[in-house]
Amino acid sequence: MISNQILQSTIDGLKGITRIDLCICDTEGKLLASTFSDAEEYENAVLAFVDSPADSQVVQGYQFFKVFDEHQLEYVLLAKGSSDDVYMVGKLAAFQIQNLLVAYKERFDKDNFIKNLLLDNLLLVDIYNRAKKLHIETNVRRVVYVIETKHEKDMNALEIVRSLFASKTKDFVTAVDEKNIILVKEVRQGESYEDLEKVANVVLDMLNTEAMSQVQIAYGTVVNDLKEVSRSYKEARLALDVGKIFYSGKNVVAYSKLGIGRLIYQLPLPLCRMFIQEIFENKSPDEFDEETLATINKFFENSLNVSETSRQLYIHRNTLVYRLDKLQKSTGLDLRVFEDAITFKIALMVVKYMKYMENQNF
């Protein structure tokens, strides 16, 4: 259904061109939009016109017109005056509103189709049949972005994303739940994952600036056919969840760059507990003090380089070596040895994952 705001904008524009007052009512005589002040007085006349067989008629100095949507009466339009010029303007206005109904209905149908496509609610034959009816190309390369907002039903953010991609006929913007905006975007030949990252950052900056909304964005891999769009959507959802656990400092996360975090996310919790118990026995890596954890993280950031790590921590090289020796005595793992460092890094990620999943269950 067309919003009252759109209807008002339409008749305001028509009045600005023709200087003829217009009014739109629903089939129950309720005023929806008007360019003059006393339109409510014609409610009974509108109701009588709805019940009449005529498509247009003159009543009390106004031209009345019926606006149909596929033979179903949707609106009644009033044009002020009884001359032939007013009749012509009224017919043009009714035609314009009827075209708006068709356009908005097609947009609504496309939105429903994309939602069902993302959620795997369509049979393969239905995907191609409905896509053909809605003039949606099936063999276009596409990728799905999931944009999670902090607030539920953030309509402002949704409209900003729609405005960014409104001119792209092969792009679709929708929402499948209260907090996530979904962008199904065409990927042109020659565009790389670096280009997809740039798109995500443009959306991020726009929402931060215009909507004052803090968002997280994740995107899946590029698919070549419409039927595969749901796969890219699932990948983007997974990337969003994995990003919250292992890459909390990032606002944009790509499924193709999840690395080992994707593997850990798919591990059952009992197996994770067994792994931590096996490596650390009765001690957990998150029980270390902040100084030790800061040292470990910085050591990993600098690719196990002792000199660079000590410089960035503003400590003597021997102090760092002492801390690493102390950690080795406590855990049996020497972070200067690549294999032990990998084991410790994975253990830290597993503990993060366990904590996240346990919190989700409460």
GROMACS .gro file of C-alpha atoms in nm:
model
  362
    1MET     CA    1   0.000   0.000   0.000
    2ILE     CA    2   0.121   0.352  -0.083
    3SER     CA    3   0.193   0.563   0.224
    4ASN     CA    4  -0.015   0.876   0.287
    5GLN     CA    5   0.306   1.078   0.265
    6ILE     CA    6   0.365   0.961  -0.093
    7LEU     CA    7   0.003   1.033  -0.185
    8GLN     CA    8   0.030   1.383  -0.034
    9SER     CA    9   0.354   1.452  -0.218
   10THR     CA   10   0.198   1.337  -0.545
   11ILE     CA   11  -0.108   1.561  -0.531
   12ASP     CA   12   0.099   1.854  -0.401
   13GLY     CA   13   0.316   1.819  -0.712
   14LEU     CA   14   0.013   1.798  -0.940
   15LYS     CA   15  -0.143   2.104  -0.782
   16GLY     CA   16   0.185   2.293  -0.826
   17ILE     CA   17   0.167   2.221  -1.200
   18THR     CA   18  -0.209   2.256  -1.265
   19ARG     CA   19  -0.321   2.487  -0.978
   20ILE     CA   20  -0.617   2.256  -0.921
   21ASP     CA   21  -0.695   2.127  -0.571
   22LEU     CA   22  -0.706   1.750  -0.526
   23CYS     CA   23  -0.804   1.513  -0.249
   24ILE     CA   24  -0.767   1.135  -0.198
   25CYS     CA   25  -0.995   0.924   0.025
   26ASP     CA   26  -1.013   0.554   0.096
   27THR     CA   27  -1.322   0.344   0.019
   28GLU     CA   28  -1.462   0.418   0.367
   29GLY     CA   29  -1.456   0.792   0.303
   30LYS     CA   30  -1.156   0.861   0.530
   31LEU     CA   31  -0.926   1.140   0.417
   32LEU     CA   32  -0.575   1.024   0.318
   33ALA     CA   33  -0.428   1.332   0.149
   34SER     CA   34  -0.559   1.672   0.042
   35THR     CA   35  -0.448   2.012  -0.090
   36PHE     CA   36  -0.748   2.195   0.060
   37SER     CA   37  -0.879   2.227   0.416
   38ASP     CA   38  -1.247   2.122   0.412
   39ALA     CA   39  -1.207   1.781   0.244
   40GLU     CA   40  -1.354   1.594   0.545
   41GLU     CA   41  -1.696   1.740   0.465
   42TYR     CA   42  -1.727   1.518   0.159
   43GLU     CA   43  -1.712   1.183   0.343
   44ASN     CA   44  -2.079   1.100   0.280
   45ALA     CA   45  -2.051   1.201  -0.085
   46VAL     CA   46  -1.748   0.974  -0.123
   47LEU     CA   47  -1.935   0.679   0.034
   48ALA     CA   48  -2.231   0.735  -0.201
   49PHE     CA   49  -1.992   0.749  -0.499
   50VAL     CA   50  -1.823   0.423  -0.390
   51ASP     CA   51  -2.158   0.246  -0.406
   52SER     CA   52  -2.252   0.395  -0.742
   53PRO     CA   53  -2.170   0.213  -1.070
   54ALA     CA   54  -2.008   0.525  -1.222
   55ASP     CA   55  -1.628   0.556  -1.253
   56SER     CA   56  -1.651   0.937  -1.243
   57GLN     CA   57  -1.913   1.201  -1.174
   58VAL     CA   58  -1.959   1.563  -1.066
   59VAL     CA   59  -2.088   1.620  -0.710
   60GLN     CA   60  -2.119   1.957  -0.532
   61GLY     CA   61  -1.872   2.129  -0.766
   62TYR     CA   62  -1.611   1.849  -0.747
   63GLN     CA   63  -1.511   1.585  -1.001
   64PHE     CA   64  -1.509   1.238  -0.838
   65PHE     CA   65  -1.291   0.959  -0.981
   66LYS     CA   66  -1.241   0.594  -0.885
   67VAL     CA   67  -0.887   0.455  -0.869
   68PHE     CA   68  -0.864   0.077  -0.916
   69ASP     CA   69  -0.594  -0.178  -0.841
   70GLU     CA   70  -0.657  -0.479  -1.068
   71HIS     CA   71  -1.033  -0.410  -1.081
   72GLN     CA   72  -1.043  -0.363  -0.701
   73LEU     CA   73  -1.150  -0.012  -0.592
   74GLU     CA   74  -0.863   0.131  -0.389
   75TYR     CA   75  -0.911   0.511  -0.369
   76VAL     CA   76  -1.153   0.790  -0.452
   77LEU     CA   77  -0.999   1.105  -0.599
   78LEU     CA   78  -1.164   1.448  -0.583
   79ALA     CA   79  -1.067   1.734  -0.814
   80LYS     CA   80  -1.204   2.080  -0.731
   81GLY     CA   81  -1.411   2.224  -1.017
   82SER     CA   82  -1.650   2.096  -1.283
   83SER     CA   83  -1.487   2.216  -1.606
   84ASP     CA   84  -1.340   1.996  -1.879
   85ASP     CA   85  -0.988   2.103  -1.776
   86VAL     CA   86  -1.050   1.984  -1.420
   87TYR     CA   87  -1.185   1.656  -1.555
   88MET     CA   88  -0.869   1.606  -1.761
   89VAL     CA   89  -0.642   1.685  -1.461
   90GLY     CA   90  -0.846   1.447  -1.245
   91LYS     CA   91  -0.811   1.166  -1.497
   92LEU     CA   92  -0.435   1.227  -1.519
   93ALA     CA   93  -0.408   1.227  -1.138
   94ALA     CA   94  -0.607   0.902  -1.113
   95PHE     CA   95  -0.383   0.747  -1.380
   96GLN     CA   96  -0.070   0.857  -1.191
   97ILE     CA   97  -0.194   0.708  -0.863
   98GLN     CA   98  -0.290   0.384  -1.039
   99ASN     CA   99   0.065   0.358  -1.177
  100LEU     CA  100   0.201   0.419  -0.827
  101LEU     CA  101  -0.011   0.131  -0.701
  102VAL     CA  102   0.135  -0.100  -0.965
  103ALA     CA  103   0.491   0.009  -0.887
  104TYR     CA  104   0.451  -0.029  -0.511
  105LYS     CA  105   0.281  -0.363  -0.550
  106GLU     CA  106   0.567  -0.489  -0.766
  107ARG     CA  107   0.815  -0.363  -0.507
  108PHE     CA  108   0.620  -0.542  -0.233
  109ASP     CA  109   0.610  -0.864  -0.436
  110LYS     CA  110   0.984  -0.845  -0.504
  111ASP     CA  111   1.053  -0.783  -0.136
  112ASN     CA  112   0.851  -1.091  -0.037
  113PHE     CA  113   1.023  -1.298  -0.305
  114ILE     CA  114   1.372  -1.198  -0.187
  115LYS     CA  115   1.283  -1.271   0.176
  116ASN     CA  116   1.155  -1.620   0.089
  117LEU     CA  117   1.459  -1.677  -0.133
  118LEU     CA  118   1.698  -1.589   0.153
  119LEU     CA  119   1.514  -1.813   0.399
  120ASP     CA  120   1.500  -2.111   0.160
  121ASN     CA  121   1.120  -2.107   0.154
  122LEU     CA  122   1.092  -2.163  -0.223
  123LEU     CA  123   1.115  -2.469  -0.443
  124LEU     CA  124   1.368  -2.451  -0.724
  125VAL     CA  125   1.098  -2.434  -0.993
  126ASP     CA  126   0.921  -2.154  -0.802
  127ILE     CA  127   1.240  -1.949  -0.785
  128TYR     CA  128   1.274  -1.934  -1.163
  129ASN     CA  129   0.901  -1.893  -1.236
  130ARG     CA  130   0.853  -1.607  -0.990
  131ALA     CA  131   1.180  -1.441  -1.090
  132LYS     CA  132   1.061  -1.437  -1.450
  133LYS     CA  133   0.727  -1.278  -1.355
  134LEU     CA  134   0.901  -1.015  -1.142
  135HIS     CA  135   1.163  -0.942  -1.411
  136ILE     CA  136   1.454  -1.048  -1.188
  137GLU     CA  137   1.755  -1.183  -1.374
  138THR     CA  138   1.868  -1.523  -1.248
  139ASN     CA  139   2.222  -1.555  -1.383
  140VAL     CA  140   2.367  -1.239  -1.225
  141ARG     CA  141   2.666  -1.259  -0.986
  142ARG     CA  142   2.550  -1.146  -0.641
  143VAL     CA  143   2.667  -1.126  -0.281
  144VAL     CA  144   2.464  -1.085   0.040
  145TYR     CA  145   2.545  -0.832   0.311
  146VAL     CA  146   2.389  -0.853   0.658
  147ILE     CA  147   2.379  -0.518   0.839
  148GLU     CA  148   2.298  -0.552   1.209
  149THR     CA  149   2.172  -0.240   1.385
  150LYS     CA  150   2.187  -0.177   1.758
  151HIS     CA  151   1.816  -0.092   1.778
  152GLU     CA  152   1.521  -0.299   1.662
  153LYS     CA  153   1.313  -0.173   1.369
  154ASP     CA  154   1.563   0.098   1.274
  155MET     CA  155   1.359   0.229   0.980
  156ASN     CA  156   1.591   0.526   0.932
  157ALA     CA  157   1.888   0.296   0.871
  158LEU     CA  158   1.678   0.079   0.636
  159GLU     CA  159   1.574   0.379   0.425
  160ILE     CA  160   1.933   0.509   0.405
  161VAL     CA  161   2.055   0.173   0.275
  162ARG     CA  162   1.766   0.165   0.026
  163SER     CA  163   1.851   0.517  -0.095
  164LEU     CA  164   2.215   0.415  -0.152
  165PHE     CA  165   2.116   0.132  -0.388
  166ALA     CA  166   1.780   0.259  -0.520
  167SER     CA  167   1.914   0.326  -0.870
  168LYS     CA  168   2.062  -0.024  -0.906
  169THR     CA  169   1.785  -0.240  -1.055
  170LYS     CA  170   1.966  -0.566  -0.978
  171ASP     CA  171   2.023  -0.482  -0.609
  172PHE     CA  172   1.766  -0.556  -0.338
  173VAL     CA  173   1.734  -0.426   0.018
  174THR     CA  174   1.504  -0.597   0.266
  175ALA     CA  175   1.477  -0.709   0.629
  176VAL     CA  176   1.401  -1.061   0.754
  177ASP     CA  177   1.396  -0.981   1.126
  178GLU     CA  178   1.388  -0.689   1.370
  179LYS     CA  179   1.757  -0.595   1.375
  180ASN     CA  180   1.909  -0.707   1.045
  181ILE     CA  181   1.899  -0.523   0.713
  182ILE     CA  182   1.981  -0.745   0.414
  183LEU     CA  183   2.146  -0.615   0.098
  184VAL     CA  184   2.155  -0.849  -0.202
  185LYS     CA  185   2.403  -0.675  -0.431
  186GLU     CA  186   2.503  -0.733  -0.790
  187VAL     CA  187   2.874  -0.804  -0.839
  188ARG     CA  188   3.000  -0.685  -1.176
  189GLN     CA  189   3.268  -0.863  -1.374
  190GLY     CA  190   3.611  -0.756  -1.254
  191GLU     CA  191   3.495  -0.662  -0.903
  192SER     CA  192   3.704  -0.827  -0.632
  193TYR     CA  193   3.651  -0.894  -0.262
  194GLU     CA  194   3.844  -0.574  -0.196
  195ASP     CA  195   3.568  -0.388  -0.383
  196LEU     CA  196   3.305  -0.568  -0.173
  197GLU     CA  197   3.489  -0.456   0.140
  198LYS     CA  198   3.481  -0.096   0.013
  199VAL     CA  199   3.104  -0.118  -0.039
  200ALA     CA  200   3.061  -0.240   0.320
  201ASN     CA  201   3.271   0.049   0.450
  202VAL     CA  202   3.071   0.303   0.247
  203VAL     CA  203   2.748   0.170   0.402
  204LEU     CA  204   2.910   0.170   0.747
  205ASP     CA  205   3.028   0.532   0.716
  206MET     CA  206   2.693   0.646   0.577
  207LEU     CA  207   2.494   0.487   0.861
  208ASN     CA  208   2.734   0.619   1.125
  209THR     CA  209   2.707   0.970   0.980
  210GLU     CA  210   2.348   0.999   0.859
  211ALA     CA  211   2.158   0.765   1.090
  212MET     CA  212   2.391   0.803   1.390
  213SER     CA  213   2.358   0.427   1.416
  214GLN     CA  214   2.637   0.191   1.521
  215VAL     CA  215   2.619  -0.115   1.298
  216GLN     CA  216   2.810  -0.433   1.222
  217ILE     CA  217   2.831  -0.561   0.866
  218ALA     CA  218   2.914  -0.909   0.739
  219TYR     CA  219   2.906  -1.048   0.388
  220GLY     CA  220   2.919  -1.389   0.225
  221THR     CA  221   3.088  -1.516  -0.089
  222VAL     CA  222   2.990  -1.428  -0.445
  223VAL     CA  223   2.734  -1.661  -0.606
  224ASN     CA  224   2.661  -1.696  -0.976
  225ASP     CA  225   2.293  -1.789  -0.976
  226LEU     CA  226   1.980  -1.665  -0.802
  227LYS     CA  227   1.915  -2.004  -0.640
  228GLU     CA  228   2.250  -1.976  -0.456
  229VAL     CA  229   2.173  -1.640  -0.292
  230SER     CA  230   2.051  -1.813   0.026
  231ARG     CA  231   2.395  -1.971   0.063
  232SER     CA  232   2.565  -1.631   0.057
  233TYR     CA  233   2.309  -1.510   0.315
  234LYS     CA  234   2.386  -1.802   0.549
  235GLU     CA  235   2.757  -1.732   0.511
  236ALA     CA  236   2.704  -1.366   0.599
  237ARG     CA  237   2.500  -1.462   0.909
  238LEU     CA  238   2.773  -1.700   1.017
  239ALA     CA  239   3.038  -1.433   0.959
  240LEU     CA  240   2.840  -1.191   1.176
  241ASP     CA  241   2.827  -1.438   1.466
  242VAL     CA  242   3.191  -1.545   1.434
  243GLY     CA  243   3.296  -1.181   1.410
  244LYS     CA  244   3.129  -1.100   1.741
  245ILE     CA  245   3.333  -1.371   1.913
  246PHE     CA  246   3.678  -1.350   1.757
  247TYR     CA  247   3.694  -1.013   1.578
  248SER     CA  248   3.497  -0.783   1.809
  249GLY     CA  249   3.718  -0.487   1.712
  250LYS     CA  250   3.605  -0.511   1.348
  251ASN     CA  251   3.285  -0.352   1.218
  252VAL     CA  252   3.309  -0.529   0.880
  253VAL     CA  253   3.364  -0.906   0.861
  254ALA     CA  254   3.396  -1.119   0.547
  255TYR     CA  255   3.308  -1.487   0.544
  256SER     CA  256   3.610  -1.554   0.322
  257LYS     CA  257   3.844  -1.415   0.590
  258LEU     CA  258   3.712  -1.589   0.902
  259GLY     CA  259   4.008  -1.826   0.911
  260ILE     CA  260   4.033  -2.062   1.205
  261GLY     CA  261   3.747  -1.885   1.383
  262ARG     CA  262   3.502  -2.050   1.141
  263LEU     CA  263   3.632  -2.397   1.234
  264ILE     CA  264   3.617  -2.332   1.609
  265TYR     CA  265   3.262  -2.196   1.581
  266GLN     CA  266   3.146  -2.532   1.447
  267LEU     CA  267   3.297  -2.736   1.732
  268PRO     CA  268   3.063  -2.887   1.994
  269LEU     CA  269   3.115  -2.745   2.345
  270PRO     CA  270   3.203  -3.084   2.508
  271LEU     CA  271   3.490  -3.122   2.261
  272CYS     CA  272   3.610  -2.768   2.342
  273ARG     CA  273   3.610  -2.845   2.716
  274MET     CA  274   3.810  -3.164   2.654
  275PHE     CA  275   4.066  -2.967   2.451
  276ILE     CA  276   4.113  -2.701   2.722
  277GLN     CA  277   4.139  -2.970   2.991
  278GLU     CA  278   4.396  -3.161   2.787
  279ILE     CA  279   4.615  -2.856   2.724
  280PHE     CA  280   4.588  -2.670   3.055
  281GLU     CA  281   4.460  -2.941   3.291
  282ASN     CA  282   4.280  -2.747   3.568
  283LYS     CA  283   4.388  -2.402   3.451
  284SER     CA  284   4.216  -2.191   3.188
  285PRO     CA  285   4.403  -1.933   2.975
  286ASP     CA  286   4.152  -1.663   3.067
  287GLU     CA  287   4.251  -1.696   3.433
  288PHE     CA  288   4.587  -1.528   3.372
  289ASP     CA  289   4.629  -1.173   3.502
  290GLU     CA  290   4.587  -0.875   3.268
  291GLU     CA  291   4.962  -0.816   3.240
  292THR     CA  292   5.024  -1.173   3.123
  293LEU     CA  293   4.733  -1.165   2.874
  294ALA     CA  294   4.850  -0.827   2.737
  295THR     CA  295   5.200  -0.970   2.692
  296ILE     CA  296   5.066  -1.280   2.515
  297ASN     CA  297   4.843  -1.081   2.279
  298LYS     CA  298   5.117  -0.834   2.190
  299PHE     CA  299   5.361  -1.121   2.132
  300PHE     CA  300   5.116  -1.276   1.885
  301GLU     CA  301   5.053  -0.940   1.715
  302ASN     CA  302   5.427  -0.910   1.647
  303SER     CA  303   5.461  -1.263   1.503
  304LEU     CA  304   5.651  -1.397   1.807
  305ASN     CA  305   5.920  -1.128   1.773
  306VAL     CA  306   6.071  -1.077   2.120
  307SER     CA  307   6.255  -0.751   2.042
  308GLU     CA  308   5.957  -0.576   1.879
  309THR     CA  309   5.716  -0.694   2.148
  310SER     CA  310   5.938  -0.567   2.433
  311ARG     CA  311   5.976  -0.233   2.251
  312GLN     CA  312   5.599  -0.188   2.211
  313LEU     CA  313   5.533  -0.290   2.573
  314TYR     CA  314   5.805  -0.047   2.693
  315ILE     CA  315   5.981  -0.321   2.888
  316HIS     CA  316   6.333  -0.464   2.877
  317ARG     CA  317   6.388  -0.765   2.656
  318ASN     CA  318   6.492  -0.971   2.958
  319THR     CA  319   6.167  -0.880   3.135
  320LEU     CA  320   5.967  -1.021   2.842
  321VAL     CA  321   6.183  -1.336   2.838
  322TYR     CA  322   6.119  -1.375   3.214
  323ARG     CA  323   5.741  -1.348   3.160
  324LEU     CA  324   5.752  -1.606   2.878
  325ASP     CA  325   5.959  -1.842   3.097
  326LYS     CA  326   5.711  -1.800   3.380
  327LEU     CA  327   5.423  -1.880   3.142
  328GLN     CA  328   5.608  -2.188   3.019
  329LYS     CA  329   5.647  -2.319   3.375
  330SER     CA  330   5.278  -2.258   3.441
  331THR     CA  331   5.137  -2.416   3.123
  332GLY     CA  332   5.413  -2.626   2.973
  333LEU     CA  333   5.391  -2.420   2.653
  334ASP     CA  334   5.678  -2.206   2.524
  335LEU     CA  335   5.532  -1.931   2.307
  336ARG     CA  336   5.867  -1.883   2.136
  337VAL     CA  337   5.816  -2.226   1.981
  338PHE     CA  338   5.579  -2.204   1.683
  339GLU     CA  339   5.384  -2.522   1.761
  340ASP     CA  340   5.326  -2.420   2.124
  341ALA     CA  341   5.228  -2.069   2.016
  342ILE     CA  342   4.968  -2.208   1.775
  343THR     CA  343   4.826  -2.434   2.047
  344PHE     CA  344   4.800  -2.143   2.290
  345LYS     CA  345   4.642  -1.913   2.029
  346ILE     CA  346   4.378  -2.172   1.943
  347ALA     CA  347   4.311  -2.230   2.314
  348LEU     CA  348   4.247  -1.858   2.368
  349MET     CA  349   3.999  -1.859   2.078
  350VAL     CA  350   3.827  -2.174   2.206
  351VAL     CA  351   3.779  -2.016   2.549
  352LYS     CA  352   3.629  -1.705   2.385
  353TYR     CA  353   3.390  -1.926   2.189
  354MET     CA  354   3.289  -2.125   2.499
  355LYS     CA  355   3.217  -1.809   2.696
  356TYR     CA  356   3.007  -1.664   2.413
  357MET     CA  357   2.802  -1.981   2.369
  358GLU     CA  358   2.745  -2.019   2.744
  359ASN     CA  359   2.624  -1.657   2.766
  360GLN     CA  360   2.389  -1.717   2.470
  361ASN     CA  361   2.223  -2.003   2.660
  362PHE     CA  362   2.124  -1.781   2.953
   0.00000   0.00000   0.00000
